[in-house]
Coordinates of C-alpha atoms and ligand atoms in Angstrom, one line a residue:
M1 CA -129.3 136.1 30.5
P2 CA -128.7 138.7 33.2
T3 CA -125.6 138.3 35.4
T4 CA -126.1 137.6 39.1
T5 CA -123.8 140.5 40.1
S6 CA -126.1 143.1 38.3
L7 CA -129.2 142.0 40.1
P8 CA -130.3 143.0 43.7
P9 CA -130.5 140.4 46.5
V10 CA -133.9 139.0 47.0
G11 CA -135.5 137.1 49.8
Y12 CA -138.6 134.8 49.8
I13 CA -140.4 133.7 53.0
G14 CA -143.1 131.0 52.8
L15 CA -142.4 128.2 50.3
G16 CA -145.7 126.4 50.1
I17 CA -147.7 125.4 47.0
M18 CA -147.4 128.9 45.6
G19 CA -144.2 130.4 47.2
R20 CA -141.8 127.7 46.2
P21 CA -142.4 127.9 42.4
M22 CA -142.6 131.7 42.6
A23 CA -139.3 132.0 44.4
G24 CA -137.8 129.5 41.9
H25 CA -138.5 131.8 39.0
L26 CA -136.5 134.6 40.7
L27 CA -133.6 132.2 41.4
R28 CA -133.6 131.0 37.8
A29 CA -133.7 134.6 36.5
G30 CA -130.4 135.1 38.3
Y31 CA -131.4 137.0 41.4
P32 CA -129.3 136.1 44.4
L33 CA -132.0 134.5 46.6
T34 CA -132.2 133.9 50.4
V35 CA -135.1 131.8 51.6
Y36 CA -136.9 130.9 54.8
N37 CA -139.7 128.4 55.5
R38 CA -141.1 127.5 58.9
T39 CA -140.9 123.8 57.9
R40 CA -137.3 123.7 56.8
A41 CA -137.6 120.7 54.5
K42 CA -139.7 122.6 52.0
A43 CA -136.8 125.0 51.5
E44 CA -134.4 122.3 50.5
P45 CA -135.2 121.9 46.8
L46 CA -134.5 125.7 46.3
V47 CA -131.3 125.4 48.4
A48 CA -130.2 122.5 46.1
E49 CA -130.7 124.9 43.2
G50 CA -128.5 127.6 44.7
A51 CA -130.6 129.6 47.2
K52 CA -129.2 130.5 50.6
L53 CA -131.1 129.2 53.6
A54 CA -131.8 131.7 56.4
D55 CA -132.9 130.7 59.9
S56 CA -135.5 133.5 60.4
P57 CA -137.5 136.1 58.5
K58 CA -135.2 138.7 60.1
A59 CA -132.1 137.0 58.5
V60 CA -133.9 137.1 55.1
A61 CA -134.6 140.8 55.5
E62 CA -131.0 141.5 56.5
A63 CA -129.7 139.9 53.3
S64 CA -132.3 141.3 50.8
E65 CA -133.4 144.5 49.1
F66 CA -136.6 142.9 48.0
I67 CA -138.3 140.7 50.5
F68 CA -141.3 138.5 49.4
T69 CA -143.7 136.8 51.8
N70 CA -146.3 134.1 51.0
V71 CA -148.0 132.7 54.1
T72 CA -151.5 131.6 55.0
D73 CA -153.6 134.3 56.8
S74 CA -153.4 137.7 58.3
P75 CA -152.1 136.7 61.8
D76 CA -149.4 134.6 60.1
L77 CA -148.3 137.6 58.0
E78 CA -148.2 139.9 61.0
S79 CA -146.2 137.4 62.9
V80 CA -143.6 137.0 60.1
I81 CA -143.3 140.7 59.2
L82 CA -144.1 142.6 62.5
G83 CA -143.2 139.8 65.0
E84 CA -146.4 140.3 66.8
P85 CA -147.3 137.4 69.1
A86 CA -149.9 135.4 67.2
A87 CA -151.3 132.1 68.4
A88 CA -150.5 130.7 64.9
A89 CA -146.8 131.5 65.1
A90 CA -145.2 132.3 68.4
H91 CA -141.8 131.3 66.7
C92 CA -141.5 134.9 65.3
S93 CA -142.0 136.8 68.5
H94 CA -138.4 137.2 69.7
K95 CA -137.0 139.9 67.4
S96 CA -136.7 137.5 64.5
A97 CA -139.3 139.1 62.2
V98 CA -138.7 141.0 58.9
I99 CA -139.1 144.4 60.6
D100 CA -136.2 143.6 62.9
G101 CA -133.8 143.1 60.0
V102 CA -135.0 145.2 57.1
R103 CA -133.0 148.1 55.8
P104 CA -134.3 151.6 54.8
G105 CA -135.3 151.8 51.2
S106 CA -136.0 148.1 50.9
I107 CA -139.3 146.8 49.6
V108 CA -141.4 144.1 51.3
I109 CA -143.8 142.5 48.8
D110 CA -146.5 140.2 50.1
N111 CA -148.0 137.6 47.8
S112 CA -150.3 136.0 50.4
T113 CA -154.1 136.6 50.5
V114 CA -154.8 138.5 53.7
A115 CA -157.2 141.2 54.9
P116 CA -156.9 144.7 53.2
A117 CA -156.8 146.1 56.8
T118 CA -153.8 143.9 57.6
A119 CA -151.9 145.2 54.5
K120 CA -152.5 148.8 55.5
K121 CA -151.4 148.1 59.1
I122 CA -148.2 146.5 57.9
A123 CA -147.5 149.3 55.3
D124 CA -147.9 151.9 58.1
A125 CA -145.5 150.0 60.5
L126 CA -142.8 149.5 57.8
A127 CA -143.2 153.2 56.5
K128 CA -141.9 154.3 60.0
K129 CA -138.7 152.5 59.1
D130 CA -138.5 154.0 55.6
V131 CA -139.4 150.6 54.1
F132 CA -142.0 150.2 51.4
F133 CA -144.7 147.6 51.5
L134 CA -146.6 146.3 48.5
D135 CA -149.7 144.1 48.9
A136 CA -149.4 141.9 45.8
P137 CA -151.7 138.9 46.0
V138 CA -152.0 136.6 43.0
T139 CA -154.5 134.5 41.1
G140 CA -153.9 131.7 38.6
G141 CA -153.5 128.8 41.0
E142 CA -150.6 126.4 41.4
K143 CA -150.5 126.1 37.6
G144 CA -150.1 129.8 37.2
A145 CA -147.3 129.8 39.8
I146 CA -145.4 127.0 38.1
E147 CA -145.8 128.5 34.6
A148 CA -145.2 132.1 35.7
T149 CA -148.5 133.2 34.2
L150 CA -150.1 134.6 37.4
A151 CA -152.2 137.8 37.5
I152 CA -150.8 140.0 40.3
M153 CA -152.8 142.9 41.7
V154 CA -150.7 145.4 43.6
G155 CA -151.4 148.1 46.2
G156 CA -148.9 150.6 47.6
D157 CA -146.5 153.3 46.5
E158 CA -146.3 153.7 42.7
N159 CA -142.5 154.2 42.6
A160 CA -142.0 151.1 44.7
F161 CA -144.3 149.2 42.3
Q162 CA -142.2 150.3 39.4
R163 CA -139.0 149.1 41.2
A164 CA -140.6 145.8 42.0
L165 CA -142.1 145.3 38.5
P166 CA -139.2 143.5 36.9
L167 CA -139.3 140.9 39.6
L168 CA -143.0 140.5 39.5
Q169 CA -142.7 140.0 35.7
K170 CA -140.7 136.8 36.4
M171 CA -143.7 135.3 38.2
G172 CA -146.7 136.7 36.4
K173 CA -148.2 137.9 33.1
T174 CA -150.9 140.4 34.0
I175 CA -149.6 142.8 36.6
L176 CA -151.5 145.9 37.6
H177 CA -151.0 148.7 40.1
M178 CA -154.4 149.0 41.8
G179 CA -153.8 152.1 43.9
P180 CA -152.7 152.7 47.6
S181 CA -152.0 150.0 50.2
G182 CA -154.8 147.6 50.7
N183 CA -156.2 147.9 47.1
G184 CA -154.3 144.8 46.0
Q185 CA -155.9 142.7 48.7
M186 CA -159.3 144.3 48.1
T187 CA -159.0 143.3 44.4
K188 CA -158.1 139.8 45.5
A189 CA -161.2 139.7 47.7
I190 CA -163.3 140.5 44.6
N191 CA -161.5 137.7 42.7
Q192 CA -162.2 135.2 45.5
I193 CA -165.9 136.0 45.5
L194 CA -166.1 135.4 41.8
G195 CA -164.0 132.1 42.0
A196 CA -166.1 130.8 45.0
L197 CA -169.4 131.5 43.4
H198 CA -168.2 129.8 40.1
L199 CA -167.3 126.8 42.2
V200 CA -170.6 126.6 44.0
A201 CA -172.3 127.0 40.6
M202 CA -170.3 124.2 39.2
A203 CA -171.2 121.9 42.1
E204 CA -174.9 122.7 41.9
A205 CA -175.3 122.6 38.1
F206 CA -173.6 119.2 37.9
A207 CA -175.6 117.9 40.8
L208 CA -178.6 118.3 38.5
A209 CA -176.7 116.8 35.5
Q210 CA -175.9 113.8 37.7
A211 CA -179.4 113.4 39.0
A212 CA -180.8 113.6 35.5
G213 CA -178.4 110.9 34.2
L214 CA -176.5 113.2 31.8
D215 CA -173.0 112.3 30.6
L216 CA -171.0 114.7 32.9
E217 CA -168.0 115.2 30.6
K218 CA -170.1 115.8 27.5
T219 CA -172.3 118.3 29.5
R220 CA -169.1 120.0 30.7
Q221 CA -167.7 120.3 27.2
I222 CA -170.8 121.8 25.7
V223 CA -171.5 124.3 28.5
A224 CA -167.9 125.3 29.0
S225 CA -167.6 126.3 25.3
G226 CA -170.5 128.8 25.6
A227 CA -171.5 131.8 27.7
A228 CA -171.5 129.7 30.9
G229 CA -167.8 128.8 30.6
S230 CA -165.4 129.5 33.4
W231 CA -161.8 128.7 34.6
M232 CA -163.4 126.4 37.2
L233 CA -165.3 124.4 34.5
S234 CA -162.2 124.2 32.3
N235 CA -159.7 123.3 35.0
L236 CA -161.4 121.9 38.1
A237 CA -164.5 120.1 36.9
P238 CA -162.5 117.4 35.1
R239 CA -160.6 116.8 38.4
A240 CA -163.8 116.5 40.4
F241 CA -165.2 114.1 37.8
A242 CA -162.1 111.9 38.2
G243 CA -162.4 112.0 42.0
D244 CA -159.1 113.9 42.2
F245 CA -159.3 116.2 45.2
R246 CA -155.6 116.9 45.6
P247 CA -155.1 120.6 46.3
G248 CA -153.9 123.2 43.9
F249 CA -155.8 125.7 46.1
K250 CA -157.0 124.3 49.4
A251 CA -160.7 124.5 50.4
G252 CA -159.7 125.9 53.8
L253 CA -157.9 128.8 52.1
Q254 CA -160.9 129.6 50.0
N255 CA -163.0 129.6 53.2
K256 CA -160.5 132.0 54.7
D257 CA -160.7 134.3 51.7
L258 CA -164.5 134.4 51.8
R259 CA -164.3 135.4 55.5
I260 CA -161.8 138.2 54.4
A261 CA -164.2 139.3 51.6
L262 CA -167.2 139.4 53.9
E263 CA -165.4 141.3 56.7
A264 CA -164.0 143.8 54.1
A265 CA -167.6 144.3 52.8
A266 CA -169.0 144.7 56.3
E267 CA -166.4 147.4 57.0
L268 CA -167.9 149.3 54.0
G269 CA -171.5 148.7 55.2
L270 CA -172.2 146.2 52.4
D271 CA -174.0 142.9 52.7
L272 CA -173.1 140.2 50.1
P273 CA -175.8 137.5 50.4
A274 CA -174.6 135.1 47.7
T275 CA -171.1 135.3 49.2
R276 CA -172.5 134.4 52.6
L277 CA -174.1 131.4 51.0
A278 CA -170.8 130.3 49.3
R279 CA -169.0 130.8 52.7
A280 CA -171.6 128.5 54.4
D281 CA -170.8 125.9 51.7
F282 CA -167.1 126.1 52.2
Q283 CA -167.4 126.1 56.0
R284 CA -169.5 122.9 55.6
L285 CA -166.7 121.4 53.5
V286 CA -164.1 122.3 56.1
D287 CA -166.4 120.9 58.8
M288 CA -166.5 117.6 56.8
G289 CA -162.7 117.4 57.3
C290 CA -161.8 118.5 53.7
A291 CA -159.9 121.8 54.5
D292 CA -156.7 120.5 52.9
E293 CA -158.4 119.1 49.8
G294 CA -158.6 121.3 46.6
T295 CA -161.5 123.6 46.1
Q296 CA -163.0 121.2 43.6
A297 CA -164.0 119.2 46.6
I298 CA -166.9 121.7 46.9
V299 CA -168.8 119.1 44.8
K300 CA -169.0 116.9 47.9
T301 CA -171.5 119.4 49.4
R302 CA -173.9 118.7 46.5
W303 CA -173.1 115.5 44.6
K304 CA -174.2 112.0 45.5
R305 CA -171.2 109.8 46.3
Ligands
LIG1 P1 -149.6 126.4 51.6 O1 -149.1 125.4 50.6 O2 -150.4 125.9 52.7 O3 -148.3 127.3 52.1 C1 -148.5 128.1 53.2 C2 -147.1 128.6 53.5 O4 -147.2 129.6 54.6 C3 -146.1 127.5 54.0 O5 -144.8 127.8 53.6 C4 -146.2 127.7 55.6 O6 -145.1 127.2 56.3 C5 -146.3 129.2 55.7 N1 -146.9 129.7 56.9 C6 -148.2 129.6 57.3 N2 -148.3 130.1 58.5 C7 -147.1 130.6 58.9 C8 -146.6 131.2 60.0 N3 -147.5 131.6 61.0 N4 -145.3 131.5 60.1 C9 -144.5 131.2 59.1 N5 -144.9 130.6 58.0 C10 -146.2 130.3 57.9 O7 -150.5 127.5 50.9 P2 -150.4 128.1 49.4 O8 -151.4 127.5 48.6 O9 -149.0 128.2 49.0 O10 -151.0 129.6 49.8 C11 -150.2 130.7 50.3 C12 -151.0 132.0 50.2 O11 -151.3 132.2 48.8 C13 -152.3 131.9 50.9 O12 -152.6 133.2 51.5 C14 -153.3 131.6 49.8 O13 -154.6 132.0 50.1 C15 -152.7 132.3 48.6 N6 -153.0 131.8 47.3 C16 -153.0 130.5 47.0 C17 -153.3 130.0 45.7 C18 -153.3 128.6 45.3 O14 -153.9 128.3 44.3 N7 -152.7 127.7 46.1 C19 -153.6 131.0 44.7 C20 -153.6 132.3 45.0 C21 -153.3 132.7 46.3 P3 -145.0 125.6 56.6 O15 -144.4 125.0 55.4 O16 -144.2 125.5 57.8 O17 -146.5 125.1 56.9

């Protein structure tokens, strides 16, 4: 086991479904950890394990050489790091953001899923303070976060990536440097297109199985073992069959990610018709009041009750 004195101080901002277990791995690996969460109560389990509680993103940055963020969407991230007024988070507009406290040479590592353009904007702003920024979104779900088996796709400076790698290895198994700033988020957009289309395929295929009177679980077992298998079929279909719609990954977040993917494609002059269809399905699910349910709730747009 490494000693705490030999390891650099680390901060983690955003302790939701993903952030809390990811920060926990750093703490248990011996990194001195300072945490901040907008809703304070979610930070308490980590504080009970030995993390220090900060009262702002700025205070986390002042205390840390590596500063992780894991929040919801692009405006939230800009608010937390740059302190720009955002309707979603006016609480970070009074010089209490990461940029107000971060020291030259530090590395800010974002694990949220946001727009590639936002990652580039933040990287440029932090570079002016001689601070590195890595966009490092993840995939593998809540389970991957808890078990430290995430895939992490990283954009930004190669040397900063090498410095951050030992920390990322505490949270994930497959970790790749994808190129310059924004490339991590662009890779994640591609991941989210694949995941969403698999989910819609699952909902639609099993609508037919249901209408035809097939045994749903037997059907799942046989098709999941062949060429049509997917992570969604293996992990989320059983939950949908059981009527368990608790979130690992919230439907509202999947909807956000499809918006990000479509906007990124449009900026490159590309139309993605199947992704537009999947976005319409997830928007419908959100409009049905299911934004905080897990993505497996997509079956509600297709299945009979
Ligand atoms: P979550 O449980 O809803 O957590 C969101 C976190 O962001 C909470 O700590 C929340 O604080 C914080 N937050 C949101 N807006 C904020 C703001 N304006 N200022 C400060 N803090 C703010 O979501 P999650 O599932 O952990 O997802 C976090 C990110 O990871 C998202 O970008 C998501 O797309 C991505 N992701 C999720 C999964 C998954 O399976 N869940 C997988 C891969 C990637 P409060 O506690 O105060 O609300």
